[in-house]
CSV table of C-alpha atoms in Angstrom, one decimal:
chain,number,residue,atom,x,y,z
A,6,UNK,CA,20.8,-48.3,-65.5
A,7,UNK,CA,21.6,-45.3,-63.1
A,8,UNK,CA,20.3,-41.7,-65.2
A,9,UNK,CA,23.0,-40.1,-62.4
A,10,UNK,CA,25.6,-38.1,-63.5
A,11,UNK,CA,28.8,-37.6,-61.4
A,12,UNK,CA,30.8,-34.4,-60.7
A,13,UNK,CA,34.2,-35.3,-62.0
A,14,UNK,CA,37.0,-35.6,-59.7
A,15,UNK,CA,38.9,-32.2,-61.6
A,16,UNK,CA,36.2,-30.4,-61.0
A,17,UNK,CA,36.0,-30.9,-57.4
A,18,UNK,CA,39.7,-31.1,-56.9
A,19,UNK,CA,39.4,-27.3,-58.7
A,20,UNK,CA,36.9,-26.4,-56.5
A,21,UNK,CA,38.2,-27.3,-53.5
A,22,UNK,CA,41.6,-25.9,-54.3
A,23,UNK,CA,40.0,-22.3,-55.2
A,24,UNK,CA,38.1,-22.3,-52.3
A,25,UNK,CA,40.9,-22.2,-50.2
A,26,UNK,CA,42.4,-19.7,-52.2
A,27,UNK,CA,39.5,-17.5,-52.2
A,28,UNK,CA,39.5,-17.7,-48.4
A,29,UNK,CA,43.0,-17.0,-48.5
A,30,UNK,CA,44.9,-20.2,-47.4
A,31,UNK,CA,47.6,-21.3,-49.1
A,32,UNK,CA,49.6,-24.6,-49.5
A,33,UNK,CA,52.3,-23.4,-48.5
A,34,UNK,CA,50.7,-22.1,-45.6
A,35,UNK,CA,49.6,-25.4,-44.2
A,36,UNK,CA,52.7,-27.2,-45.5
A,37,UNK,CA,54.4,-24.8,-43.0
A,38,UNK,CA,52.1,-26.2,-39.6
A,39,UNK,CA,53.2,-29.9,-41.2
A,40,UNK,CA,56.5,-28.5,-41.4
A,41,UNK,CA,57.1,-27.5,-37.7
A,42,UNK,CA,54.9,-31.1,-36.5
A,43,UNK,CA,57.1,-33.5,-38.4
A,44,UNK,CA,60.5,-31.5,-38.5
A,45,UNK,CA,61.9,-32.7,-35.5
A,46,UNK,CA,61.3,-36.5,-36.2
A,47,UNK,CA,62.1,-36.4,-39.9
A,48,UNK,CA,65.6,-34.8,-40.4
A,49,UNK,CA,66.8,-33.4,-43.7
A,50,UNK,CA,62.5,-32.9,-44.1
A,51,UNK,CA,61.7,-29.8,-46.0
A,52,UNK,CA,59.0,-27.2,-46.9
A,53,UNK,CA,58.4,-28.8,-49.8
A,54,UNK,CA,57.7,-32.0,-49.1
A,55,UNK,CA,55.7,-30.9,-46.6
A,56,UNK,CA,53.6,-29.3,-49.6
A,57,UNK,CA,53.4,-32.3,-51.7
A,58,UNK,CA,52.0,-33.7,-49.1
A,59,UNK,CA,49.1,-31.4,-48.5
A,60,UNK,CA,48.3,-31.2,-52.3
A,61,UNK,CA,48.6,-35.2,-52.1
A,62,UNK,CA,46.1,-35.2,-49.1
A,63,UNK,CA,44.2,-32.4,-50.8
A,64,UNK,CA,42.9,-34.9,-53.5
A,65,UNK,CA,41.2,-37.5,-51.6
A,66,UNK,CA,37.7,-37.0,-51.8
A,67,UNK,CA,36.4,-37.0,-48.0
A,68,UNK,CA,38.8,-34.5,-47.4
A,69,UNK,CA,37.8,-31.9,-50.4
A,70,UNK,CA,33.8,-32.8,-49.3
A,71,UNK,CA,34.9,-31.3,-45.6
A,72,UNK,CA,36.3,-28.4,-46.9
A,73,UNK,CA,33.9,-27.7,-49.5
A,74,UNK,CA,30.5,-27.8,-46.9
A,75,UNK,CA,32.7,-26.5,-44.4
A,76,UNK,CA,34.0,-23.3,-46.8
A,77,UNK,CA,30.1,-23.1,-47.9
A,78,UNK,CA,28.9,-23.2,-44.7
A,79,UNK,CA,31.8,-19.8,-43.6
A,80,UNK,CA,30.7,-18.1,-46.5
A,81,UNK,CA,26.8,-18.6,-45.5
A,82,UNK,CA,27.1,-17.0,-42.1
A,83,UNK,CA,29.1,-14.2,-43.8
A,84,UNK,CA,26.4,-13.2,-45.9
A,85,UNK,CA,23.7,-13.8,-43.2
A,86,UNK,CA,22.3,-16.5,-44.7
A,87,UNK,CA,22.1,-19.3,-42.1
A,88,UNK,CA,18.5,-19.9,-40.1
A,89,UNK,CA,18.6,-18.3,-36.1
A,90,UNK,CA,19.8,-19.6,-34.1
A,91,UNK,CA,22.5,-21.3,-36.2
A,92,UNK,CA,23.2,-18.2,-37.8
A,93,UNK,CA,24.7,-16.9,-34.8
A,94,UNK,CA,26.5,-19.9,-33.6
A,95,UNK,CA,28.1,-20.0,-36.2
A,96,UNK,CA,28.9,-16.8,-36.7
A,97,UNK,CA,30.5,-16.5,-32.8
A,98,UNK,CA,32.0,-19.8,-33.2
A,99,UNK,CA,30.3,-21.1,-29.8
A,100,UNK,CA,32.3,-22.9,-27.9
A,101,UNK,CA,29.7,-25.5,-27.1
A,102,UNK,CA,29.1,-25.7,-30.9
A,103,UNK,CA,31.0,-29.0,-32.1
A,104,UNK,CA,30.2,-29.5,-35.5
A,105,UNK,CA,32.7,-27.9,-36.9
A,106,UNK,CA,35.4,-30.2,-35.3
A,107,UNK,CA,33.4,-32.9,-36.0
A,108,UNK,CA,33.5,-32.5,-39.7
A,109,UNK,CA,37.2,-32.0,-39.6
A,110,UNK,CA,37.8,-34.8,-37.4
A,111,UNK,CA,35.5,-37.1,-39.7
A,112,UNK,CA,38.3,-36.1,-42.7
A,113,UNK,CA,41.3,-36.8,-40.3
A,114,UNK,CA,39.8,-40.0,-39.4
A,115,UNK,CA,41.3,-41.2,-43.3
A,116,UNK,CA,45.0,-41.1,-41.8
A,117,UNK,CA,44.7,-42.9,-38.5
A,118,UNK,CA,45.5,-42.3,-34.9
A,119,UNK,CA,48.5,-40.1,-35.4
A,120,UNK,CA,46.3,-37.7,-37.3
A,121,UNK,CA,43.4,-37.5,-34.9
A,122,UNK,CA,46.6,-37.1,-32.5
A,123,UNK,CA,47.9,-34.4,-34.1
A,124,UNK,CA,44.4,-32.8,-35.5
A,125,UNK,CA,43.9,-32.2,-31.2
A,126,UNK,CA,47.2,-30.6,-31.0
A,127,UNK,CA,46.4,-28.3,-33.7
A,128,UNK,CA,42.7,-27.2,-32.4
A,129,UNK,CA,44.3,-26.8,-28.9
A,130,UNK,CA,47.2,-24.4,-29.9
A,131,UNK,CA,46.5,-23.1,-33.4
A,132,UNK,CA,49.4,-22.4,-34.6
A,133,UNK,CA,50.3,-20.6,-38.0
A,134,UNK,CA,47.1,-20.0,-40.6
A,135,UNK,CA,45.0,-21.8,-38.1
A,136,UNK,CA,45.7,-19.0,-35.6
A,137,UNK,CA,45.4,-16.7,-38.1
A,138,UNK,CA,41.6,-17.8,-39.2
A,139,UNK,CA,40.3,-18.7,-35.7
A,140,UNK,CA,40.8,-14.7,-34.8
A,141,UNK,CA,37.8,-12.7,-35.0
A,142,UNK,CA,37.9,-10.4,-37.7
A,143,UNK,CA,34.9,-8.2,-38.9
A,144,UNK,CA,32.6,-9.6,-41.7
A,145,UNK,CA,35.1,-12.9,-41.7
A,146,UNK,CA,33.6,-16.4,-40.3
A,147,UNK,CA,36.1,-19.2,-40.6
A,148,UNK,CA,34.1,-21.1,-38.2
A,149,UNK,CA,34.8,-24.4,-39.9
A,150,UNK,CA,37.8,-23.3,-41.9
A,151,UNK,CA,40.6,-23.2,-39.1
A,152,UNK,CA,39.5,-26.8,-38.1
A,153,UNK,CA,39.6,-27.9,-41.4
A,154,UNK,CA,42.9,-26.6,-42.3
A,155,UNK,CA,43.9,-28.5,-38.9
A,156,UNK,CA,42.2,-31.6,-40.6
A,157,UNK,CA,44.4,-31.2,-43.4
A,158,UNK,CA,47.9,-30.5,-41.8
A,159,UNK,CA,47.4,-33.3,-39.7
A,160,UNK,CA,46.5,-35.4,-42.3
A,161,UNK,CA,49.9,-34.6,-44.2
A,162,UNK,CA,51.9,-34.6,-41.4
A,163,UNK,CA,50.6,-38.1,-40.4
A,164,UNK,CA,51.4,-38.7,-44.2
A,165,UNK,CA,54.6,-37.9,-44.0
A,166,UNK,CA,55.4,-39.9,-40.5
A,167,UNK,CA,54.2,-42.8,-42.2
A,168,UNK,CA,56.8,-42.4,-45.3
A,169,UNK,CA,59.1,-42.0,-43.4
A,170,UNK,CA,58.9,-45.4,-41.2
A,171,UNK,CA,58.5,-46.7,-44.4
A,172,UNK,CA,61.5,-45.4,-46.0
A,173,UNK,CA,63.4,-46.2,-42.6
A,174,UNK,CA,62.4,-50.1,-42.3
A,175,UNK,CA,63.4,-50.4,-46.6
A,176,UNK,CA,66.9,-49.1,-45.6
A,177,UNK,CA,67.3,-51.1,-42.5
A,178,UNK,CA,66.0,-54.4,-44.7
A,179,UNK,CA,68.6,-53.4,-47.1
A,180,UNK,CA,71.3,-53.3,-44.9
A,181,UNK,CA,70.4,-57.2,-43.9
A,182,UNK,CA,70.9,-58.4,-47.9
């Protein structure tokens, strides 16, 4: 028998939903990106679907893990804390340094090719919060943070274009009976 104990899922769900509270990201924020990527293929779509789907996509666990090292990581180079020459990378976001999309595309990865489709969009143009945390502002890294938050809009959005061909095929099969 196994003497490990295992962090409940609460706890991280609570964790990773503070954490990007504390590094002031906000649902509704990222429900917005979602918003503008899957309004114009899902009419009548609103705001707030687009936020239950982030909170949905918020509580799978590789997703939370991402953010949570990612976050850590932010916060590390903020205080200084991160070996040289790593501190520094990180801490310039160098553009040769790819770990931090890597870790966001190994969460997007969970919602298939329209997600890892839309996750480049997002790191290309930036749009909304993601533009907002990739600007360099003093004493702030979000190094990992704006391509996580990319992760996770393009995770939802995916979400949502996914319902949505399933909701259209279930009408369309109904219309045959």
């Amino acid at each position: 028998m196994s003497s490990k104990t295992f962090v409940p899922s609460k706890d991280v769900t609570k964790a990773t939903f503070l954490a990007l509270e504390e590094r002031g990201v906000s649902i509704l924020d990222i429900a917005e990106i979602v918003y503008e990527m899957q309004a114009p293929y899902n009419e009548g779509l609103t705001v707030n679907e687009c936020a239950q789907s982030v909170e949905r996509v918020l509580q799978k666990r590789e997703i939370q893990h991402a953010l949570l090292v990612g976050i850590e990581l932010d916060k590390l180079a903020e205080q200084k804390k991160l070996s040289e020459p790593l501190q520094s990378i990180v801490d310039q976001d160098e553009g040769l340094f790819g770990v931090d999309e890597t870790i966001a595309l190994g969460a997007v990865l969970t919602y298939g090719s329209i997600a890892v489709t839309t996750f480049g969009h997002l790191d290309k143009c930036k749009i909304g919060i993601i533009h907002q945390l990739n600007e360099k502002k003093e004493n702030c890294v979000h190094t990992f943070l704006d391509d996580l938050v990319a992760s996770v809009a393009a995770c939802a959005a995916s979400r949502i274009a996914h319902r949505y061909r399933d909701e259209m095929e279930a009408a369309e099969e109904e219309e045959v009976v």
